[in-house]
């Protein structure tokens, strides 16, 4: 399972956890640092662990994919010392929708991709899927940005959280980090 | 992980394995019977194990979903004593396509749903996803039908295997069973 990533909250890791804020529903326990390890871990030592896999795209069109590819920054840029890890769980009603309806809410109504594009290349982003591997959350999104883009990042979150798509979110935690 | 299913080839199980036929690429070892167990198994005893999860739909439209729901038979019908388990792996080129392009090949060109619909309710079908859980195959499809529909089932496979979608299949094994 080379595409599996473990986000482990505990005493170790290059990322210092600044704050863990529940946005919708139950929060997760506090921890001092975050360690990110790729691959399967047999006996992890941690306070909590959030696991996700990288996977193929679910909603983006061919043209959107091209546009994103042209502008998306890599992770680990030296200046990007701020990060956010945002686990999300959507309601059963979301998953019962056919994919064309999910896409309509995701982009035509909520402009998820269009909004995200506005904050590129300032805010680097990577999505991990958890639903299929039996985790509590459906997605983990990892964001990295420089301190001067922290305000822009807050704005991005406000837009997304006010979208129709977000009415389907039943649990969301906002974990902020720095290194 | 209540949505995880284990298809275990070995000496046990209600399903007798009639034949294991490699269609594309490497086959899997022979076994006498197939046992299907739901949930996580700590120490499985088996010759081989294929694991998959049930998940939300990837390509079907709202209308297709409604049409399928109206006509889809359940599994375990008393007369459906024939079964097929068909593990498939698609090429990296497939997964690199954006979902709109995958959908175009899947339905507009290959008529995957339209063809499948013609054989309902005779052939019951259930899809399991494996790619996200780090398995060798991407999908397992389970089919159940009565002996008088065995010929129709072969016809269904011929149509699908001759489709454009199938040019993206890099491994396929056809496991036939009876009970």
Tab-separated table of N, CA and C in Angstrom, chain B residues 65-150:
chain	number	residue	atom	x	y	z
B	65	UNK	N	-29.155	5.529	-12.397
B	65	UNK	CA	-29.221	4.953	-11.051
B	65	UNK	C	-30.649	4.538	-10.716
B	66	UNK	N	-31.609	5.414	-11.058
B	66	UNK	CA	-33.033	5.120	-10.823
B	66	UNK	C	-33.462	3.892	-11.622
B	67	UNK	N	-33.054	3.854	-12.904
B	67	UNK	CA	-33.437	2.739	-13.778
B	67	UNK	C	-32.854	1.426	-13.265
B	68	UNK	N	-31.612	1.474	-12.811
B	68	UNK	CA	-30.961	0.269	-12.286
B	68	UNK	C	-31.663	-0.214	-11.016
B	69	UNK	N	-31.968	0.721	-10.147
B	69	UNK	CA	-32.591	0.398	-8.860
B	69	UNK	C	-33.922	-0.324	-9.065
B	70	UNK	N	-34.656	0.103	-10.113
B	70	UNK	CA	-35.990	-0.453	-10.358
B	70	UNK	C	-35.931	-1.901	-10.829
B	71	UNK	N	-34.803	-2.310	-11.391
B	71	UNK	CA	-34.759	-3.600	-12.081
B	71	UNK	C	-33.719	-4.574	-11.497
B	72	UNK	N	-32.839	-4.057	-10.636
B	72	UNK	CA	-31.756	-4.890	-10.078
B	72	UNK	C	-32.269	-5.954	-9.113
B	73	UNK	N	-31.926	-7.224	-9.341
B	73	UNK	CA	-32.354	-8.267	-8.412
B	73	UNK	C	-31.402	-8.356	-7.211
B	74	UNK	N	-31.853	-8.940	-6.119
B	74	UNK	CA	-30.949	-9.129	-4.974
B	74	UNK	C	-30.008	-10.307	-5.227
B	75	UNK	N	-28.990	-10.450	-4.427
B	75	UNK	CA	-28.151	-11.647	-4.460
B	75	UNK	C	-28.886	-12.749	-3.701
B	76	UNK	N	-28.347	-13.975	-3.800
B	76	UNK	CA	-28.871	-15.090	-3.003
B	76	UNK	C	-30.255	-15.578	-3.400
B	77	UNK	N	-30.666	-15.334	-4.651
B	77	UNK	CA	-31.938	-15.926	-5.088
B	77	UNK	C	-31.754	-17.444	-5.144
B	78	UNK	N	-32.764	-18.217	-4.684
B	78	UNK	CA	-32.601	-19.686	-4.619
B	78	UNK	C	-32.185	-20.301	-5.958
B	79	UNK	N	-32.723	-19.760	-7.080
B	79	UNK	CA	-32.441	-20.348	-8.393
B	79	UNK	C	-31.067	-19.947	-8.941
B	80	UNK	N	-30.439	-18.909	-8.347
B	80	UNK	CA	-29.154	-18.411	-8.878
B	80	UNK	C	-28.002	-19.230	-8.285
B	81	UNK	N	-27.804	-20.431	-8.836
B	81	UNK	CA	-26.797	-21.333	-8.280
B	81	UNK	C	-25.477	-21.271	-9.054
B	82	UNK	N	-25.421	-20.412	-10.069
B	82	UNK	CA	-24.167	-20.180	-10.800
B	82	UNK	C	-23.634	-18.803	-10.413
B	83	UNK	N	-22.314	-18.693	-10.322
B	83	UNK	CA	-21.724	-17.395	-10.006
B	83	UNK	C	-20.417	-17.220	-10.758
B	84	UNK	N	-20.004	-15.964	-10.881
B	84	UNK	CA	-18.683	-15.647	-11.444
B	84	UNK	C	-18.085	-14.535	-10.591
B	85	UNK	N	-16.804	-14.664	-10.301
B	85	UNK	CA	-16.078	-13.600	-9.598
B	85	UNK	C	-14.987	-13.156	-10.566
B	86	UNK	N	-15.039	-11.883	-10.977
B	86	UNK	CA	-14.111	-11.412	-12.012
B	86	UNK	C	-13.278	-10.235	-11.501
B	87	UNK	N	-12.049	-10.526	-11.055
B	87	UNK	CA	-11.143	-9.443	-10.634
B	87	UNK	C	-10.511	-8.799	-11.870
B	88	UNK	N	-10.408	-7.476	-11.828
B	88	UNK	CA	-9.887	-6.698	-12.958
B	88	UNK	C	-8.911	-5.637	-12.472
B	89	UNK	N	-7.860	-5.425	-13.245
B	89	UNK	CA	-6.961	-4.296	-12.980
B	89	UNK	C	-6.859	-3.465	-14.249
B	90	UNK	N	-7.042	-2.151	-14.129
B	90	UNK	CA	-6.929	-1.277	-15.296
B	90	UNK	C	-5.555	-0.628	-15.343
B	91	UNK	N	-5.155	-0.217	-16.544
B	91	UNK	CA	-3.823	0.382	-16.744
B	91	UNK	C	-3.705	1.746	-16.057
B	92	UNK	N	-2.469	2.152	-15.718
B	92	UNK	CA	-2.268	3.505	-15.164
B	92	UNK	C	-2.896	4.584	-16.055
B	93	UNK	N	-2.855	4.388	-17.396
B	93	UNK	CA	-3.414	5.388	-18.323
B	93	UNK	C	-4.898	5.657	-18.033
B	94	UNK	N	-5.638	4.641	-17.609
B	94	UNK	CA	-7.049	4.810	-17.264
B	94	UNK	C	-7.198	5.741	-16.066
B	95	UNK	N	-6.395	5.510	-15.046
B	95	UNK	CA	-6.533	6.265	-13.788
B	95	UNK	C	-6.026	7.694	-13.922
B	96	UNK	N	-5.203	7.924	-14.960
B	96	UNK	CA	-4.727	9.288	-15.204
B	96	UNK	C	-5.759	10.133	-15.952
B	97	UNK	N	-6.759	9.503	-16.532
B	97	UNK	CA	-7.816	10.263	-17.216
B	97	UNK	C	-8.658	11.014	-16.191
B	98	UNK	N	-9.177	12.185	-16.595
B	98	UNK	CA	-10.132	12.887	-15.736
B	98	UNK	C	-11.446	12.112	-15.760
B	99	UNK	N	-12.280	12.261	-14.712
B	99	UNK	CA	-13.497	11.449	-14.620
B	99	UNK	C	-14.471	11.642	-15.795
B	100	UNK	N	-14.516	12.854	-16.395
B	100	UNK	CA	-15.431	13.045	-17.535
B	100	UNK	C	-15.007	12.181	-18.722
B	101	UNK	N	-13.692	12.039	-18.902
B	101	UNK	CA	-13.155	11.215	-19.974
B	101	UNK	C	-13.400	9.723	-19.664
B	102	UNK	N	-13.198	9.338	-18.402
B	102	UNK	CA	-13.477	7.943	-18.015
B	102	UNK	C	-14.946	7.605	-18.251
B	103	UNK	N	-15.821	8.534	-17.882
B	103	UNK	CA	-17.259	8.328	-18.077
B	103	UNK	C	-17.588	8.175	-19.577
B	104	UNK	N	-16.942	9.017	-20.427
B	104	UNK	CA	-17.198	8.973	-21.866
B	104	UNK	C	-16.846	7.579	-22.426
B	105	UNK	N	-15.698	7.076	-22.034
B	105	UNK	CA	-15.275	5.746	-22.509
B	105	UNK	C	-16.172	4.658	-21.924
B	106	UNK	N	-16.509	4.806	-20.665
B	106	UNK	CA	-17.297	3.821	-19.910
B	106	UNK	C	-18.691	3.642	-20.504
B	107	UNK	N	-19.360	4.777	-20.799
B	107	UNK	CA	-20.748	4.664	-21.235
B	107	UNK	C	-20.976	5.106	-22.682
B	108	UNK	N	-20.533	6.319	-23.058
B	108	UNK	CA	-20.832	6.818	-24.404
B	108	UNK	C	-20.241	5.872	-25.446
B	109	UNK	N	-19.007	5.395	-25.210
B	109	UNK	CA	-18.371	4.511	-26.191
B	109	UNK	C	-18.576	3.032	-25.886
B	110	UNK	N	-18.458	2.655	-24.624
B	110	UNK	CA	-18.458	1.221	-24.302
B	110	UNK	C	-19.829	0.715	-23.869
B	111	UNK	N	-20.753	1.638	-23.546
B	111	UNK	CA	-22.128	1.267	-23.157
B	111	UNK	C	-22.146	0.246	-22.021
B	112	UNK	N	-21.262	0.438	-21.062
B	112	UNK	CA	-21.129	-0.495	-19.944
B	112	UNK	C	-22.457	-0.663	-19.193
B	113	UNK	N	-23.119	0.471	-18.898
B	113	UNK	CA	-24.374	0.403	-18.139
B	113	UNK	C	-25.503	-0.137	-19.025
B	114	UNK	N	-25.580	0.392	-20.255
B	114	UNK	CA	-26.639	-0.027	-21.183
B	114	UNK	C	-26.584	-1.542	-21.430
B	115	UNK	N	-25.382	-2.071	-21.650
B	115	UNK	CA	-25.222	-3.518	-21.873
B	115	UNK	C	-25.634	-4.293	-20.625
B	116	UNK	N	-25.131	-3.849	-19.471
B	116	UNK	CA	-25.454	-4.525	-18.209
B	116	UNK	C	-26.959	-4.572	-17.964
B	117	UNK	N	-27.658	-3.472	-18.308
B	117	UNK	CA	-29.111	-3.370	-18.093
B	117	UNK	C	-29.883	-4.440	-18.866
B	118	UNK	N	-29.382	-4.786	-20.058
B	118	UNK	CA	-30.072	-5.774	-20.904
B	118	UNK	C	-30.161	-7.138	-20.233
B	119	UNK	N	-29.247	-7.405	-19.334
B	119	UNK	CA	-29.183	-8.726	-18.709
B	119	UNK	C	-29.767	-8.718	-17.301
B	120	UNK	N	-30.479	-7.647	-16.976
B	120	UNK	CA	-31.190	-7.564	-15.704
B	120	UNK	C	-32.656	-7.910	-15.958
B	121	UNK	N	-33.355	-8.586	-15.037
B	121	UNK	CA	-32.875	-9.045	-13.738
B	121	UNK	C	-32.223	-10.422	-13.762
B	122	UNK	N	-31.924	-10.978	-14.946
B	122	UNK	CA	-31.399	-12.349	-14.992
B	122	UNK	C	-30.077	-12.473	-14.232
B	123	UNK	N	-29.165	-11.527	-14.495
B	123	UNK	CA	-27.822	-11.604	-13.893
B	123	UNK	C	-27.703	-10.559	-12.773
B	124	UNK	N	-27.652	-11.022	-11.526
B	124	UNK	CA	-27.438	-10.114	-10.392
B	124	UNK	C	-25.954	-9.794	-10.318
B	125	UNK	N	-25.636	-8.584	-9.868
B	125	UNK	CA	-24.257	-8.104	-9.966
B	125	UNK	C	-23.942	-7.232	-8.780
B	126	UNK	N	-22.745	-7.397	-8.226
B	126	UNK	CA	-22.300	-6.510	-7.149
B	126	UNK	C	-20.829	-6.165	-7.362
B	127	UNK	N	-20.522	-4.884	-7.241
B	127	UNK	CA	-19.167	-4.387	-7.508
B	127	UNK	C	-18.446	-4.067	-6.204
B	128	UNK	N	-17.187	-4.478	-6.136
B	128	UNK	CA	-16.336	-4.181	-4.983
B	128	UNK	C	-15.089	-3.442	-5.474
B	129	UNK	N	-14.687	-2.409	-4.760
B	129	UNK	CA	-13.524	-1.608	-5.128
B	129	UNK	C	-12.314	-2.067	-4.303
B	130	UNK	N	-11.158	-2.197	-4.960
B	130	UNK	CA	-9.975	-2.701	-4.258
B	130	UNK	C	-8.793	-1.761	-4.358
B	131	UNK	N	-8.805	-0.861	-5.345
B	131	UNK	CA	-7.642	-0.025	-5.604
B	131	UNK	C	-7.239	0.782	-4.368
B	132	UNK	N	-8.253	1.366	-3.708
B	132	UNK	CA	-7.966	2.246	-2.576
B	132	UNK	C	-7.463	1.492	-1.350
B	133	UNK	N	-7.708	0.187	-1.276
B	133	UNK	CA	-7.251	-0.537	-0.091
B	133	UNK	C	-5.949	-1.291	-0.364
B	134	UNK	N	-5.280	-0.930	-1.466
B	134	UNK	CA	-3.931	-1.447	-1.716
B	134	UNK	C	-3.864	-2.879	-2.223
B	135	UNK	N	-4.949	-3.341	-2.847
B	135	UNK	CA	-4.961	-4.694	-3.408
B	135	UNK	C	-4.308	-4.705	-4.799
B	136	UNK	N	-4.040	-5.918	-5.309
B	136	UNK	CA	-3.440	-6.023	-6.637
B	136	UNK	C	-4.427	-5.645	-7.742
B	137	UNK	N	-5.698	-6.032	-7.544
B	137	UNK	CA	-6.718	-5.698	-8.538
B	137	UNK	C	-7.378	-4.358	-8.191
B	138	UNK	N	-8.076	-3.764	-9.181
B	138	UNK	CA	-8.809	-2.515	-8.935
B	138	UNK	C	-10.262	-2.774	-8.543
B	139	UNK	N	-10.851	-3.823	-9.140
B	139	UNK	CA	-12.254	-4.154	-8.899
B	139	UNK	C	-12.440	-5.657	-8.819
B	140	UNK	N	-13.450	-6.055	-8.050
B	140	UNK	CA	-13.977	-7.411	-8.115
B	140	UNK	C	-15.446	-7.272	-8.475
B	141	UNK	N	-15.899	-8.006	-9.489
B	141	UNK	CA	-17.346	-8.012	-9.733
B	141	UNK	C	-17.862	-9.420	-9.501
B	142	UNK	N	-18.953	-9.487	-8.745
B	142	UNK	CA	-19.595	-10.750	-8.406
B	142	UNK	C	-20.913	-10.841	-9.152
B	143	UNK	N	-21.102	-11.932	-9.891
B	143	UNK	CA	-22.329	-12.145	-10.664
B	143	UNK	C	-23.020	-13.427	-10.191
B	144	UNK	N	-24.348	-13.405	-10.134
B	144	UNK	CA	-25.115	-14.606	-9.792
B	144	UNK	C	-26.249	-14.785	-10.774
B	145	UNK	N	-26.454	-16.025	-11.232
B	145	UNK	CA	-27.527	-16.272	-12.204
B	145	UNK	C	-27.949	-17.740	-12.166
B	146	UNK	N	-29.150	-17.988	-12.698
B	146	UNK	CA	-29.645	-19.361	-12.801
B	146	UNK	C	-29.000	-20.033	-14.010
B	147	UNK	N	-28.897	-21.381	-14.017
B	147	UNK	CA	-28.253	-22.090	-15.135
B	147	UNK	C	-28.831	-21.719	-16.500
B	148	UNK	N	-30.149	-21.439	-16.558
B	148	UNK	CA	-30.750	-21.119	-17.882
B	148	UNK	C	-30.301	-19.758	-18.413
B	149	UNK	N	-29.631	-18.973	-17.589
B	149	UNK	CA	-29.121	-17.676	-18.067
B	149	UNK	C	-27.605	-17.674	-18.277
B	150	UNK	N	-27.010	-18.858	-18.211
B	150	UNK	CA	-25.548	-18.963	-18.344
B	150	UNK	C	-25.098	-18.464	-19.723
